[in-house]
Coordinates of C-alpha atoms and ligand atoms in Angstrom, one line a residue:
X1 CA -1.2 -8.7 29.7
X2 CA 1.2 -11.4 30.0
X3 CA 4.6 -11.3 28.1
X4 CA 5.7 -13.8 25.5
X5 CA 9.1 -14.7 23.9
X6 CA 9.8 -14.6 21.2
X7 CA 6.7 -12.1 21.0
X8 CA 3.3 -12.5 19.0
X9 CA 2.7 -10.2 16.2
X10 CA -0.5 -9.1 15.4
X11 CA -0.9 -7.4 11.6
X12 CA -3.8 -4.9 10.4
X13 CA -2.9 -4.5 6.9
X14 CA -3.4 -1.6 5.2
X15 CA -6.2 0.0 3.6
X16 CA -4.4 1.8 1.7
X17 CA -1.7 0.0 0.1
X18 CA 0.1 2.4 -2.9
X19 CA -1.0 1.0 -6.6
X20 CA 1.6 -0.9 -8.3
X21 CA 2.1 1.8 -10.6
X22 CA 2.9 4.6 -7.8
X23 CA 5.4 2.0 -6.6
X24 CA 7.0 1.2 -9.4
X25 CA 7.2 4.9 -10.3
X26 CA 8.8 5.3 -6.9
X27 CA 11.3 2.7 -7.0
X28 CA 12.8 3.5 -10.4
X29 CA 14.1 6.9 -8.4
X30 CA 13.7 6.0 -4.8
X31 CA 16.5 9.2 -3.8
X32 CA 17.5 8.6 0.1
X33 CA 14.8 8.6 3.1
X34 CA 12.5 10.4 0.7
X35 CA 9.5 7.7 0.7
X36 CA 8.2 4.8 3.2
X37 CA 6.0 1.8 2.4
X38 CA 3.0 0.7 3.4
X39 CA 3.4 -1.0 6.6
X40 CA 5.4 -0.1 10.2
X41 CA 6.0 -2.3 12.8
X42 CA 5.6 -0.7 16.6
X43 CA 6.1 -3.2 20.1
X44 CA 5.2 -1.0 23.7
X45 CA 7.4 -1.1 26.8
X46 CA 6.5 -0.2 30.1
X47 CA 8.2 -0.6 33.5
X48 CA 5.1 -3.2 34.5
X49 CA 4.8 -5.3 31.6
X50 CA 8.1 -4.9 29.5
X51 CA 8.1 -5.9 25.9
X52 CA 4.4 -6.5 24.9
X53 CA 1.5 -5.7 22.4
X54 CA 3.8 -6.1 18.8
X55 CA 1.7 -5.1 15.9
X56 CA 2.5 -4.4 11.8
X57 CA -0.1 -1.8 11.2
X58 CA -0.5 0.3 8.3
X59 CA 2.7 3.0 8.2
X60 CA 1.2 6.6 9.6
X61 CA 1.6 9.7 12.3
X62 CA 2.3 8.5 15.5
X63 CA 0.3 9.3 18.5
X64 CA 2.3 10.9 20.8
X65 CA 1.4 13.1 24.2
X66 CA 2.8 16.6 23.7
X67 CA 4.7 15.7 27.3
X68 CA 6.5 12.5 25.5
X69 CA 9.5 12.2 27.1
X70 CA 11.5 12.3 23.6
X71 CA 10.2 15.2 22.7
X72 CA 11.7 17.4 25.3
X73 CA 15.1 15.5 26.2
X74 CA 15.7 13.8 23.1
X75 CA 16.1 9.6 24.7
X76 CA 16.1 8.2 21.4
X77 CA 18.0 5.6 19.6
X78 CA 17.5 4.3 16.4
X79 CA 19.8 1.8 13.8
X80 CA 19.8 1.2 10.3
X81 CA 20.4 -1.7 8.0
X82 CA 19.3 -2.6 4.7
X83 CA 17.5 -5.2 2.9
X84 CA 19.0 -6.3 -0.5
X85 CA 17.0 -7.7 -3.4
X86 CA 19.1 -10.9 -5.1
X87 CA 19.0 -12.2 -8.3
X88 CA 16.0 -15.1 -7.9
X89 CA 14.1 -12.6 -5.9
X90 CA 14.5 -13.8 -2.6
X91 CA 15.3 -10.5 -0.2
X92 CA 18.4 -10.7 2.2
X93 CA 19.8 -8.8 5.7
X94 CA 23.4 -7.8 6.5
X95 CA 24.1 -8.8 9.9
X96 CA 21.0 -8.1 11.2
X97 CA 22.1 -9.1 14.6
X98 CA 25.4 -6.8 14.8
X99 CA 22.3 -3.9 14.7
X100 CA 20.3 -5.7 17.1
X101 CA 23.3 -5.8 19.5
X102 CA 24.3 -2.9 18.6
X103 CA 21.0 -1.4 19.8
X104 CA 21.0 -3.1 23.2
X105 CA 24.3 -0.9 24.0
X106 CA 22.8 2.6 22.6
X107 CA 19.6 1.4 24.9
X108 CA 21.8 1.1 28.0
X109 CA 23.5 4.0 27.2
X110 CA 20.2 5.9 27.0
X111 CA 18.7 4.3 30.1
X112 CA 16.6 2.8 27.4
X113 CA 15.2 -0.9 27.8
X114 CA 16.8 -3.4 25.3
X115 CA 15.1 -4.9 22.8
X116 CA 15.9 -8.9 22.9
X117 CA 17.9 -9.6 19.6
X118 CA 15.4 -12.4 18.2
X119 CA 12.3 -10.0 18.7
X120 CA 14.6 -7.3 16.8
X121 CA 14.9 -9.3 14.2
X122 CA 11.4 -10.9 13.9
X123 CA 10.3 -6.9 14.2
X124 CA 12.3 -6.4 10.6
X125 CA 11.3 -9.5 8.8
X126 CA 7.7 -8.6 9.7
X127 CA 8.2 -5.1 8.5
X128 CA 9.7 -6.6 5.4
X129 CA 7.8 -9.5 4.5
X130 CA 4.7 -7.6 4.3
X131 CA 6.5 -4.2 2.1
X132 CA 8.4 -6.9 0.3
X133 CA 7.2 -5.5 -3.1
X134 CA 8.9 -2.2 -2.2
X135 CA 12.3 -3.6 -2.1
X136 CA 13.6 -2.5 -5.4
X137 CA 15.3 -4.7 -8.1
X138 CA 17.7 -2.2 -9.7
X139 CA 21.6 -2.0 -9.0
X140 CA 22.4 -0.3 -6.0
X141 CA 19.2 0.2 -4.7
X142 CA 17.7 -1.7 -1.2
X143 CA 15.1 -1.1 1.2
X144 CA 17.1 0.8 4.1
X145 CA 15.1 -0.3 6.9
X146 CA 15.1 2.4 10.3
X147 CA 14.0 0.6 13.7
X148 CA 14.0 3.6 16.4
X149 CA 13.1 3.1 20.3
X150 CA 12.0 6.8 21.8
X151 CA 10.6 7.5 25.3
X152 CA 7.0 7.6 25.4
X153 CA 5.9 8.6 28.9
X154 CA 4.5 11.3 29.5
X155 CA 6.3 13.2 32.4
X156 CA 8.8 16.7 32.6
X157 CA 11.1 15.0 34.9
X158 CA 14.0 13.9 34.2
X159 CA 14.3 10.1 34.6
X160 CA 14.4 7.8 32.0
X161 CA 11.0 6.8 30.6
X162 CA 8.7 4.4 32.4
X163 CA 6.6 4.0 28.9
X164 CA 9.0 3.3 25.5
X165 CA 7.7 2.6 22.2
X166 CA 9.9 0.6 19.8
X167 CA 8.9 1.0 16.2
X168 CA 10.5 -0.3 12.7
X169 CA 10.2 1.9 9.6
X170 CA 11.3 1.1 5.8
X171 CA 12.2 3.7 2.9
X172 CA 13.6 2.8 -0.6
X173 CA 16.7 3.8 -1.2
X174 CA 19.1 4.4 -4.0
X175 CA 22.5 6.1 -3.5
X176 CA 22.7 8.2 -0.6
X177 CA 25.1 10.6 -1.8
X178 CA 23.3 12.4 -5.3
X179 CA 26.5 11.7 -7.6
X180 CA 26.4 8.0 -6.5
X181 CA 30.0 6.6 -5.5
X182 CA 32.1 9.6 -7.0
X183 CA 34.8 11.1 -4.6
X184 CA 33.2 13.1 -2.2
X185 CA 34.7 16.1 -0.3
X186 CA 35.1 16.5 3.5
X187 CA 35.1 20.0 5.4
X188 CA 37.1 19.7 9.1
X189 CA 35.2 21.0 11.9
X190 CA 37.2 22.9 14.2
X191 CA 34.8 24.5 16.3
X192 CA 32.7 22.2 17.1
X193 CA 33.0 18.4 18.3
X194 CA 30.5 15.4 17.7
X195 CA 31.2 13.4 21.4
X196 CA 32.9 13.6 24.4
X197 CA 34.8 11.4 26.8
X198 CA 32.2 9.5 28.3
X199 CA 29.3 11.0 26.2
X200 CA 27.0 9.3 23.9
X201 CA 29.2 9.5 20.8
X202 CA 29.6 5.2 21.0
X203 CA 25.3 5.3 20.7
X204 CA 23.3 5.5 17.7
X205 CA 21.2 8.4 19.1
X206 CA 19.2 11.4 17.5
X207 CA 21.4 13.5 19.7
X208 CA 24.6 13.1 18.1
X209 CA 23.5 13.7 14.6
X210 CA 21.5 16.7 15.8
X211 CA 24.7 18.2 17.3
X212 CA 25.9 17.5 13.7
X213 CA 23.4 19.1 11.6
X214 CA 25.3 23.2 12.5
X215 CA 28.7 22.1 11.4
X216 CA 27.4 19.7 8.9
X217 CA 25.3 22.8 7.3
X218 CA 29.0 24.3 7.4
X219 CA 30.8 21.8 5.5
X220 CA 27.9 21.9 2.8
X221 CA 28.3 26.0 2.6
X222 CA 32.2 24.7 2.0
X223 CA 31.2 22.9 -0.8
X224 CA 31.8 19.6 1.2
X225 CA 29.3 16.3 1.6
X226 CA 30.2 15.6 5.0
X227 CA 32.1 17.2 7.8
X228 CA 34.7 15.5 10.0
X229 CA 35.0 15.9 13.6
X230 CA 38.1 15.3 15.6
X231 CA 38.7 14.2 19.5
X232 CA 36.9 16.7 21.9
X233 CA 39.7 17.1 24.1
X234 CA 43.3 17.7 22.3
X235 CA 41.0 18.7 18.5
X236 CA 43.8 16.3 17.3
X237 CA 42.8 12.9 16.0
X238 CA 40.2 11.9 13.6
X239 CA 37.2 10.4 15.3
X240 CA 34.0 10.4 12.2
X241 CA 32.0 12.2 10.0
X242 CA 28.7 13.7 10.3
X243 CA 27.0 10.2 9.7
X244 CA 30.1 7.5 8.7
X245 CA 33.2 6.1 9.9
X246 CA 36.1 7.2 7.4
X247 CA 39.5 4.4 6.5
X248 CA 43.2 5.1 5.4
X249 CA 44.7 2.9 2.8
X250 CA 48.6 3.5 3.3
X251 CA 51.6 2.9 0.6
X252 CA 52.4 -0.6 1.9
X253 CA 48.7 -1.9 1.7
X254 CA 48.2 -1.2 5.2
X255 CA 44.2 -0.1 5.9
X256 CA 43.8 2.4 9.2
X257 CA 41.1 3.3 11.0
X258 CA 40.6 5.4 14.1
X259 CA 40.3 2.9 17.0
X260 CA 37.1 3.0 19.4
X261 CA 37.4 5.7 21.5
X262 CA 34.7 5.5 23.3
X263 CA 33.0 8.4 21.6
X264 CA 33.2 6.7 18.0
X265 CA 30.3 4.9 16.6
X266 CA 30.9 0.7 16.1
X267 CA 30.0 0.8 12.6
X268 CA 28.5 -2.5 10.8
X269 CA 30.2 -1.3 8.0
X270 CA 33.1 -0.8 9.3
X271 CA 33.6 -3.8 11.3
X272 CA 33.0 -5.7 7.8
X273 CA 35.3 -4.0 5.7
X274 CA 38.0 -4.6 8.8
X275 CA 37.4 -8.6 7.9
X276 CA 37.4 -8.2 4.1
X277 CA 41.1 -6.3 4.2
X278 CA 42.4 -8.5 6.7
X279 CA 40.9 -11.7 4.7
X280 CA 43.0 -10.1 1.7
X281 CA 46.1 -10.3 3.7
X282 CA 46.4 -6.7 4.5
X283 CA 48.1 -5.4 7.7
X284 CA 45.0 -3.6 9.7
X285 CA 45.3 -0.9 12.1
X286 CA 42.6 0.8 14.5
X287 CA 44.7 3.3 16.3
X288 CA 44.6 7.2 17.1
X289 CA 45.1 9.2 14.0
X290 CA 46.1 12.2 14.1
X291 CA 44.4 15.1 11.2
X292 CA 48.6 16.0 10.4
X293 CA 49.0 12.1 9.0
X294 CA 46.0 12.4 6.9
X295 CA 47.1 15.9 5.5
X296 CA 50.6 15.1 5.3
X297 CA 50.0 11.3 4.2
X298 CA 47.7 12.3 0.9
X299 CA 50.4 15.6 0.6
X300 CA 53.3 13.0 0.3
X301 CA 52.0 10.1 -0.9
X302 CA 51.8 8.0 2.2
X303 CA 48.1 7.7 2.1
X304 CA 47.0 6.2 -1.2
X305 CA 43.3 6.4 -0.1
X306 CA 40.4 7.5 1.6
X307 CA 37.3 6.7 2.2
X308 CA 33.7 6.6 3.7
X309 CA 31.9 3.7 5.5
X310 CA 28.8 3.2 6.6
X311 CA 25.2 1.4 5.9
X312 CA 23.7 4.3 4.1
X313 CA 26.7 5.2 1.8
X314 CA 28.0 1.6 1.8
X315 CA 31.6 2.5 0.8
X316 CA 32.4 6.0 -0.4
X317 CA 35.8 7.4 -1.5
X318 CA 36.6 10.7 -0.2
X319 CA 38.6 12.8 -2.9
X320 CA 39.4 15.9 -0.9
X321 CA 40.2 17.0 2.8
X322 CA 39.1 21.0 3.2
X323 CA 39.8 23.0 6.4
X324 CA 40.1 27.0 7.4
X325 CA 42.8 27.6 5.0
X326 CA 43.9 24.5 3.9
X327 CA 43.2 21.6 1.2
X328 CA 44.4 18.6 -0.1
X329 CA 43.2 16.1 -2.5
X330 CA 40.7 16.5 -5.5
X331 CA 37.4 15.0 -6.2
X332 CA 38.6 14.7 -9.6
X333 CA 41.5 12.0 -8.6
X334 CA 39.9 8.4 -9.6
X335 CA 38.3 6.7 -7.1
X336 CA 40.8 4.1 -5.1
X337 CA 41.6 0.6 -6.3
X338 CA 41.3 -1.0 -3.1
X339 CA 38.7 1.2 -2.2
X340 CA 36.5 0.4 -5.0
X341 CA 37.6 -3.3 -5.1
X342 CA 36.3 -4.1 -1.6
X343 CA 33.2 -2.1 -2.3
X344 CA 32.2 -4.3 -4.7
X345 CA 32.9 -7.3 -2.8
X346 CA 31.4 -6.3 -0.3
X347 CA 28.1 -5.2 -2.4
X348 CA 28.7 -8.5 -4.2
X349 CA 28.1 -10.4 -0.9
X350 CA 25.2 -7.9 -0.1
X351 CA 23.4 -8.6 -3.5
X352 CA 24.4 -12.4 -3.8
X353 CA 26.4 -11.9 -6.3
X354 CA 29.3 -14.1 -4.5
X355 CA 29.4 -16.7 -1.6
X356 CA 29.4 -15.2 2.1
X357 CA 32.5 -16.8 4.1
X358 CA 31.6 -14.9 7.1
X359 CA 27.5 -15.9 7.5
X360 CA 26.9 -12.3 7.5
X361 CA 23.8 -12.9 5.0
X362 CA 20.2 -13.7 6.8
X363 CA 17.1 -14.2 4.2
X364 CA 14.1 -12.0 5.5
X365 CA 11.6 -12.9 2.6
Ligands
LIG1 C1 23.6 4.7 8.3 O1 24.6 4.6 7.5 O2 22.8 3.9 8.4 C2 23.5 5.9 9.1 O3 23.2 5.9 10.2 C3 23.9 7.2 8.4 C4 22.7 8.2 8.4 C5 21.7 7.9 7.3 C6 22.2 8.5 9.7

């Protein structure tokens, strides 16, 4: 078979698309991750051919050799971005191409081939132009949409994978925290880090959250949403949580976020809400930040706020910091100003509600 670019896709639709009604009864509570539409998009890789043989078939099990690769040393990589309903139904992507590039540097990092960005892209607005009835209308809801590349090959040694499968995935969402935007508490892992120098903590890879799911059950036992981890090697600055990046809004405006290390991940989110304070005028810092400044800062008032980033949880405030034998903060504090102000600014260039100086915006359907 001979390549193409950009590649051909071919589409089976599905036999068994949901009735309206089951939709509909689905998209009025659509949860997080709970549900997936009808369709899935999947392209094959292979040493000989590369990228080839791109088909939207109906969404179902995968067929996958018990010696796969992925199943037994986890190369995997996966991204997530979201697709917004606006107000004269027309559906909309947020920088769909920082995820596509974002992709090609997990792939290299996993030995993984990359994906070209335009075949990324055409993969979603496939996925999404078919499903485009499952994109929900209410407030705060989207289509979070999960493209995922995992080693296919069958084979026990360990090499990267000669055979890959790329595949695109789409779930209704509403808010992925249960009580919505209210504070949210964080429990600090101190036994346990989510990266290393030189690790894979800069990729979007199962690993990483799998490494997160013991101390992550921690911080909910704690009474906590998400747990924080701090640098591997000195434990003493903040690096991310479980699944988000996490900002500082100081006394004098100024908006902080841990710099890339190296082992942080480059969120989309993140990146964005960067532009949106500095757009305002606000001084923006990505340094090293050590856990004492956020304890002390929120203890005397340094730290006006915190809060949560990511595509998932959009913009989250965090209410409360909780450690072994330590706490500061309250999820019963209000929610930021600032924090809640760019939220909805950025939501509002999300949903259309305002103009988009940056181009972030790309129509999918
Ligand atoms: C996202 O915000 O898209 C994430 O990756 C968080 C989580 C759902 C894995």
């Amino acid at each position: 078979m001979t390549t193409t670019f950009p590649l051909a896709f071919t589409t089976t639709p599905s036999r068994a698309v949901r009735a309206e009604a089951e939709r509909e009864a689905i998209l009025a509570s659509p949860g997080f991750g709970d549900h997936f539409t009808d369709h899935m998009v999947s392209i094959h890789w292979t040493v000989a051919e590369g990228w080839h043989d791109a088909q939207v078939n109906p969404y179902g099990p995968l067929q996958l050799e018990p010696g796969a690769a992925v199943l037994h040393y986890a190369q995997e990589i996966f991204e997530g971005l979201k697709a917004y309903r606006h107000a004269d139904g027309s559906v909309w992507s947020f920088r769909p191409d920082a995820n596509a590039q974002r992709m090609q540097r997990s792939a290299v990092r996993l030995a993984l081939p990359q994906l070209p960005e335009a075949d990324f892209i055409a993969a979603v607005e496939q996925l999404v132009a078919i499903d485009r009835s499952w994109v929900p209308t209410a407030p705060e809801t989207s289509l979070y949409v999960r493209p995922f590349m995992i080693a296919s090959e069958s084979f026990l040694g360990v090499r990267a994978a000669q055979a890959v499968d790329f595949h695109v995935i789409a779930s209704p969402a509403g808010a992925y925290f249960p009580n919505g935007v209210a504070p949210i508490s964080i429990w600090l892992a101190t036994e346990y880090s989510r990266a290393g120098r030189g690790g894979t903590g800069a990729a979007k890879c199962g690993g990483n959250y799998a490494s997160s799911l013991l101390p992550q059950a921690e911080a909910y036992a704690e009474g906590c949403q998400q747990v924080l981890f701090l640098d591997a090697e000195e434990r003493t600055f903040v690096e991310e949580l479980g699944g988000m990046n996490v900002f500082f809004v100081h006394a004098d405006g100024t908006v902080v976020t841990p710099a890339l290390s190296g082992s942080i991940l480059e969120g989309v989110t993140r990146s964005s809400v960067l532009a949106l304070a500095e757009d305002r005028g606000h001084p923006v810092q990505e340094r090293r930040v050590p856990i004492a400044e956020w304890i002390e800062g929120v203890r005397s008032g340094e730290i006006t706020e915190v809060f949560a980033c990511g595509t998932a949880a959009v913009i989250t405030p965090i209410g409360r910091l909780k450690g072994p034998g330590f706490e500061v903060g309250s999820v019963d504090a209000p929610a930021g100003a600032l924090t809640m102000s760019i939220r909805e600014e950025l939501t509002d260039i999300q949903y259309g509600r305002r103009s988009d100086p940056h181009g972030w915006m790309r129509r999918l359907a």
